[in-house]
Amino acid sequence: MDPELKKSIDNLIATNGIVVFMKGSRQFPQCGFSNTVVQILNTMGVKYETVDILADPRLRSGMKEYSQWPTFPQVYINGEFFGGCDIMIQAYQSGELKEILEVALNS
Ligand SMILES: N[C@@H](CCC(=O)N[C@@H](CS)C(=O)NCC(=O)O)C(=O)O
């Protein structure tokens, strides 16, 4: 992939504890899956950044390659790919997400 694009993605992930690559913004999610992830993170009361991949077609295709994940949302926690909507729902319901966020945000 384009090295400049990779560098800017690396930077976004490295400088934000939680970053969600999604369709739309946290105020105006443009897809139900992205909206669900925003609602979960809002419920958890954590600080997070969102990136609207619909605003940049290069980022939309680039993120699929970067994460080796074909869909959005894509959630990164402490520099690592965590998952999409289904994984976030599962982790939220099981309590795993709470544990991960506590560890991640206190480290
Ligand atoms: N099962 C997925 C649902 C997400 C999904 O299917 N997203 C689709 C529709 S919004 C998507 O991103 N498709 C690729 C694209 O639009 O570029 C998850 O757990 O995140």
PDB file of C-alpha atoms and ligand atoms in Angstrom:
ATOM      1  CA  MET A   1       0.000   0.000   0.000  1.00  0.00           C
ATOM      2  CA  ASP A   2       1.029   3.627  -0.451  1.00  0.00           C
ATOM      3  CA  PRO A   3       3.708   4.334   2.196  1.00  0.00           C
ATOM      4  CA  GLU A   4       2.337   7.827   2.907  1.00  0.00           C
ATOM      5  CA  LEU A   5      -1.143   6.435   3.545  1.00  0.00           C
ATOM      6  CA  LYS A   6       0.281   3.680   5.749  1.00  0.00           C
ATOM      7  CA  LYS A   7       2.252   6.288   7.699  1.00  0.00           C
ATOM      8  CA  SER A   8      -0.828   8.400   8.334  1.00  0.00           C
ATOM      9  CA  ILE A   9      -2.824   5.343   9.480  1.00  0.00           C
ATOM     10  CA  ASP A  10       0.076   4.253  11.742  1.00  0.00           C
ATOM     11  CA  ASN A  11       0.067   7.738  13.209  1.00  0.00           C
ATOM     12  CA  LEU A  12      -3.702   7.845  13.833  1.00  0.00           C
ATOM     13  CA  ILE A  13      -3.552   4.510  15.630  1.00  0.00           C
ATOM     14  CA  ALA A  14      -0.434   5.344  17.620  1.00  0.00           C
ATOM     15  CA  THR A  15      -1.700   8.697  18.872  1.00  0.00           C
ATOM     16  CA  ASN A  16      -5.202   7.616  19.952  1.00  0.00           C
ATOM     17  CA  GLY A  17      -5.910   5.073  22.687  1.00  0.00           C
ATOM     18  CA  ILE A  18      -9.101   4.096  20.889  1.00  0.00           C
ATOM     19  CA  VAL A  19      -9.803   4.903  17.271  1.00  0.00           C
ATOM     20  CA  VAL A  20     -12.809   3.810  15.237  1.00  0.00           C
ATOM     21  CA  PHE A  21     -12.601   3.803  11.449  1.00  0.00           C
ATOM     22  CA  MET A  22     -16.264   4.087  10.581  1.00  0.00           C
ATOM     23  CA  LYS A  23     -18.898   5.306   8.184  1.00  0.00           C
ATOM     24  CA  GLY A  24     -19.839   8.832   9.187  1.00  0.00           C
ATOM     25  CA  SER A  25     -18.985  10.587  12.414  1.00  0.00           C
ATOM     26  CA  ARG A  26     -19.839   9.860  16.008  1.00  0.00           C
ATOM     27  CA  GLN A  27     -22.566  12.551  15.823  1.00  0.00           C
ATOM     28  CA  PHE A  28     -23.883  11.266  12.480  1.00  0.00           C
ATOM     29  CA  PRO A  29     -23.028   7.610  11.907  1.00  0.00           C
ATOM     30  CA  GLN A  30     -23.900   6.635   8.331  1.00  0.00           C
ATOM     31  CA  CYS A  31     -24.402   2.935   9.004  1.00  0.00           C
ATOM     32  CA  GLY A  32     -26.100   0.870  11.714  1.00  0.00           C
ATOM     33  CA  PHE A  33     -22.943  -1.130  12.478  1.00  0.00           C
ATOM     34  CA  SER A  34     -20.892   2.015  13.012  1.00  0.00           C
ATOM     35  CA  ASN A  35     -23.696   3.489  15.100  1.00  0.00           C
ATOM     36  CA  THR A  36     -23.732   0.418  17.358  1.00  0.00           C
ATOM     37  CA  VAL A  37     -19.999   0.728  18.075  1.00  0.00           C
ATOM     38  CA  VAL A  38     -20.386   4.432  18.870  1.00  0.00           C
ATOM     39  CA  GLN A  39     -23.247   3.650  21.259  1.00  0.00           C
ATOM     40  CA  ILE A  40     -21.180   0.962  23.018  1.00  0.00           C
ATOM     41  CA  LEU A  41     -18.189   3.261  23.457  1.00  0.00           C
ATOM     42  CA  ASN A  42     -20.435   6.100  24.648  1.00  0.00           C
ATOM     43  CA  THR A  43     -21.980   3.737  27.194  1.00  0.00           C
ATOM     44  CA  MET A  44     -18.490   2.754  28.376  1.00  0.00           C
ATOM     45  CA  GLY A  45     -17.730   6.443  28.881  1.00  0.00           C
ATOM     46  CA  VAL A  46     -14.280   6.252  27.307  1.00  0.00           C
ATOM     47  CA  LYS A  47     -12.456   8.786  25.193  1.00  0.00           C
ATOM     48  CA  TYR A  48     -12.170   7.780  21.550  1.00  0.00           C
ATOM     49  CA  GLU A  49     -11.427   9.185  18.141  1.00  0.00           C
ATOM     50  CA  THR A  50     -13.417   8.467  14.989  1.00  0.00           C
ATOM     51  CA  VAL A  51     -12.298   8.615  11.364  1.00  0.00           C
ATOM     52  CA  ASP A  52     -14.898   8.840   8.586  1.00  0.00           C
ATOM     53  CA  ILE A  53     -13.748   6.483   5.859  1.00  0.00           C
ATOM     54  CA  LEU A  54     -16.582   7.638   3.564  1.00  0.00           C
ATOM     55  CA  ALA A  55     -14.792  10.978   3.261  1.00  0.00           C
ATOM     56  CA  ASP A  56     -11.740   9.344   1.661  1.00  0.00           C
ATOM     57  CA  PRO A  57     -12.023   6.467  -0.830  1.00  0.00           C
ATOM     58  CA  ARG A  58      -8.266   5.772  -0.543  1.00  0.00           C
ATOM     59  CA  LEU A  59      -8.621   5.327   3.203  1.00  0.00           C
ATOM     60  CA  ARG A  60     -11.708   3.160   2.716  1.00  0.00           C
ATOM     61  CA  SER A  61      -9.828   0.655   0.540  1.00  0.00           C
ATOM     62  CA  GLY A  62      -6.519   1.192   2.366  1.00  0.00           C
ATOM     63  CA  MET A  63      -7.948   0.265   5.760  1.00  0.00           C
ATOM     64  CA  LYS A  64      -9.239  -3.045   4.446  1.00  0.00           C
ATOM     65  CA  GLU A  65      -5.709  -3.931   3.383  1.00  0.00           C
ATOM     66  CA  TYR A  66      -4.056  -2.462   6.476  1.00  0.00           C
ATOM     67  CA  SER A  67      -6.289  -4.355   8.920  1.00  0.00           C
ATOM     68  CA  GLN A  68      -6.835  -7.380   6.702  1.00  0.00           C
ATOM     69  CA  TRP A  69     -10.514  -6.870   7.527  1.00  0.00           C
ATOM     70  CA  PRO A  70     -13.132  -6.352   4.809  1.00  0.00           C
ATOM     71  CA  THR A  71     -15.717  -4.174   6.536  1.00  0.00           C
ATOM     72  CA  PHE A  72     -16.318  -1.152   8.760  1.00  0.00           C
ATOM     73  CA  PRO A  73     -16.365  -0.256  11.574  1.00  0.00           C
ATOM     74  CA  GLN A  74     -12.797  -1.188  12.517  1.00  0.00           C
ATOM     75  CA  VAL A  75     -11.867  -0.561  16.139  1.00  0.00           C
ATOM     76  CA  TYR A  76      -8.261  -0.151  17.315  1.00  0.00           C
ATOM     77  CA  ILE A  77      -7.453  -0.235  21.032  1.00  0.00           C
ATOM     78  CA  ASN A  78      -3.993   0.698  22.230  1.00  0.00           C
ATOM     79  CA  GLY A  79      -2.425   0.305  18.824  1.00  0.00           C
ATOM     80  CA  GLU A  80      -3.965  -3.059  18.041  1.00  0.00           C
ATOM     81  CA  PHE A  81      -6.846  -4.081  15.851  1.00  0.00           C
ATOM     82  CA  PHE A  82      -9.657  -5.250  18.116  1.00  0.00           C
ATOM     83  CA  GLY A  83     -12.509  -5.990  15.719  1.00  0.00           C
ATOM     84  CA  GLY A  84     -15.714  -4.848  14.089  1.00  0.00           C
ATOM     85  CA  CYS A  85     -19.275  -4.476  15.301  1.00  0.00           C
ATOM     86  CA  ASP A  86     -19.991  -8.157  16.073  1.00  0.00           C
ATOM     87  CA  ILE A  87     -16.808  -8.521  18.124  1.00  0.00           C
ATOM     88  CA  MET A  88     -17.556  -5.293  20.004  1.00  0.00           C
ATOM     89  CA  ILE A  89     -21.086  -6.462  20.867  1.00  0.00           C
ATOM     90  CA  GLN A  90     -19.793  -9.831  22.063  1.00  0.00           C
ATOM     91  CA  ALA A  91     -17.007  -8.275  24.133  1.00  0.00           C
ATOM     92  CA  TYR A  92     -19.416  -5.726  25.610  1.00  0.00           C
ATOM     93  CA  GLN A  93     -21.957  -8.360  26.591  1.00  0.00           C
ATOM     94  CA  SER A  94     -19.376 -10.713  28.108  1.00  0.00           C
ATOM     95  CA  GLY A  95     -17.676  -7.983  30.132  1.00  0.00           C
ATOM     96  CA  GLU A  96     -14.401  -8.528  28.260  1.00  0.00           C
ATOM     97  CA  LEU A  97     -14.539  -5.059  26.750  1.00  0.00           C
ATOM     98  CA  LYS A  98     -14.717  -3.422  30.165  1.00  0.00           C
ATOM     99  CA  GLU A  99     -11.638  -5.357  31.293  1.00  0.00           C
ATOM    100  CA  ILE A 100      -9.717  -4.597  28.132  1.00  0.00           C
ATOM    101  CA  LEU A 101     -10.524  -0.907  28.292  1.00  0.00           C
ATOM    102  CA  GLU A 102      -9.547  -0.667  31.937  1.00  0.00           C
ATOM    103  CA  VAL A 103      -6.205  -2.298  31.235  1.00  0.00           C
ATOM    104  CA  ALA A 104      -5.623  -0.443  27.972  1.00  0.00           C
ATOM    105  CA  LEU A 105      -6.498   3.010  29.228  1.00  0.00           C
ATOM    106  CA  ASN A 106      -4.541   2.679  32.448  1.00  0.00           C
ATOM    107  CA  SER A 107      -1.358   1.454  30.811  1.00  0.00           C
TER     108      SER A 107
HETATM  109  N1  LIG B   1     -20.325  -8.118  10.609  1.00  0.00           N
HETATM  110  C1  LIG B   1     -19.694  -6.825  10.418  1.00  0.00           C
HETATM  111  C2  LIG B   1     -20.720  -5.849   9.942  1.00  0.00           C
HETATM  112  C3  LIG B   1     -20.114  -4.638   9.265  1.00  0.00           C
HETATM  113  C4  LIG B   1     -20.436  -4.620   7.775  1.00  0.00           C
HETATM  114  O1  LIG B   1     -20.978  -5.582   7.234  1.00  0.00           O
HETATM  115  N2  LIG B   1     -20.092  -3.496   7.132  1.00  0.00           N
HETATM  116  C5  LIG B   1     -20.318  -3.367   5.704  1.00  0.00           C
HETATM  117  C6  LIG B   1     -21.519  -2.518   5.438  1.00  0.00           C
HETATM  118  S1  LIG B   1     -21.561  -0.979   6.317  1.00  0.00           S
HETATM  119  C7  LIG B   1     -19.051  -2.759   5.070  1.00  0.00           C
HETATM  120  O2  LIG B   1     -18.291  -2.062   5.706  1.00  0.00           O
HETATM  121  N3  LIG B   1     -18.803  -3.099   3.779  1.00  0.00           N
HETATM  122  C8  LIG B   1     -17.599  -2.694   3.090  1.00  0.00           C
HETATM  123  C9  LIG B   1     -17.664  -1.320   2.528  1.00  0.00           C
HETATM  124  O3  LIG B   1     -18.729  -0.685   2.554  1.00  0.00           O
HETATM  125  O4  LIG B   1     -16.619  -0.822   2.055  1.00  0.00           O
HETATM  126  C10 LIG B   1     -19.042  -6.370  11.733  1.00  0.00           C
HETATM  127  O5  LIG B   1     -19.066  -7.131  12.684  1.00  0.00           O
HETATM  128  O6  LIG B   1     -18.513  -5.255  11.811  1.00  0.00           O
END
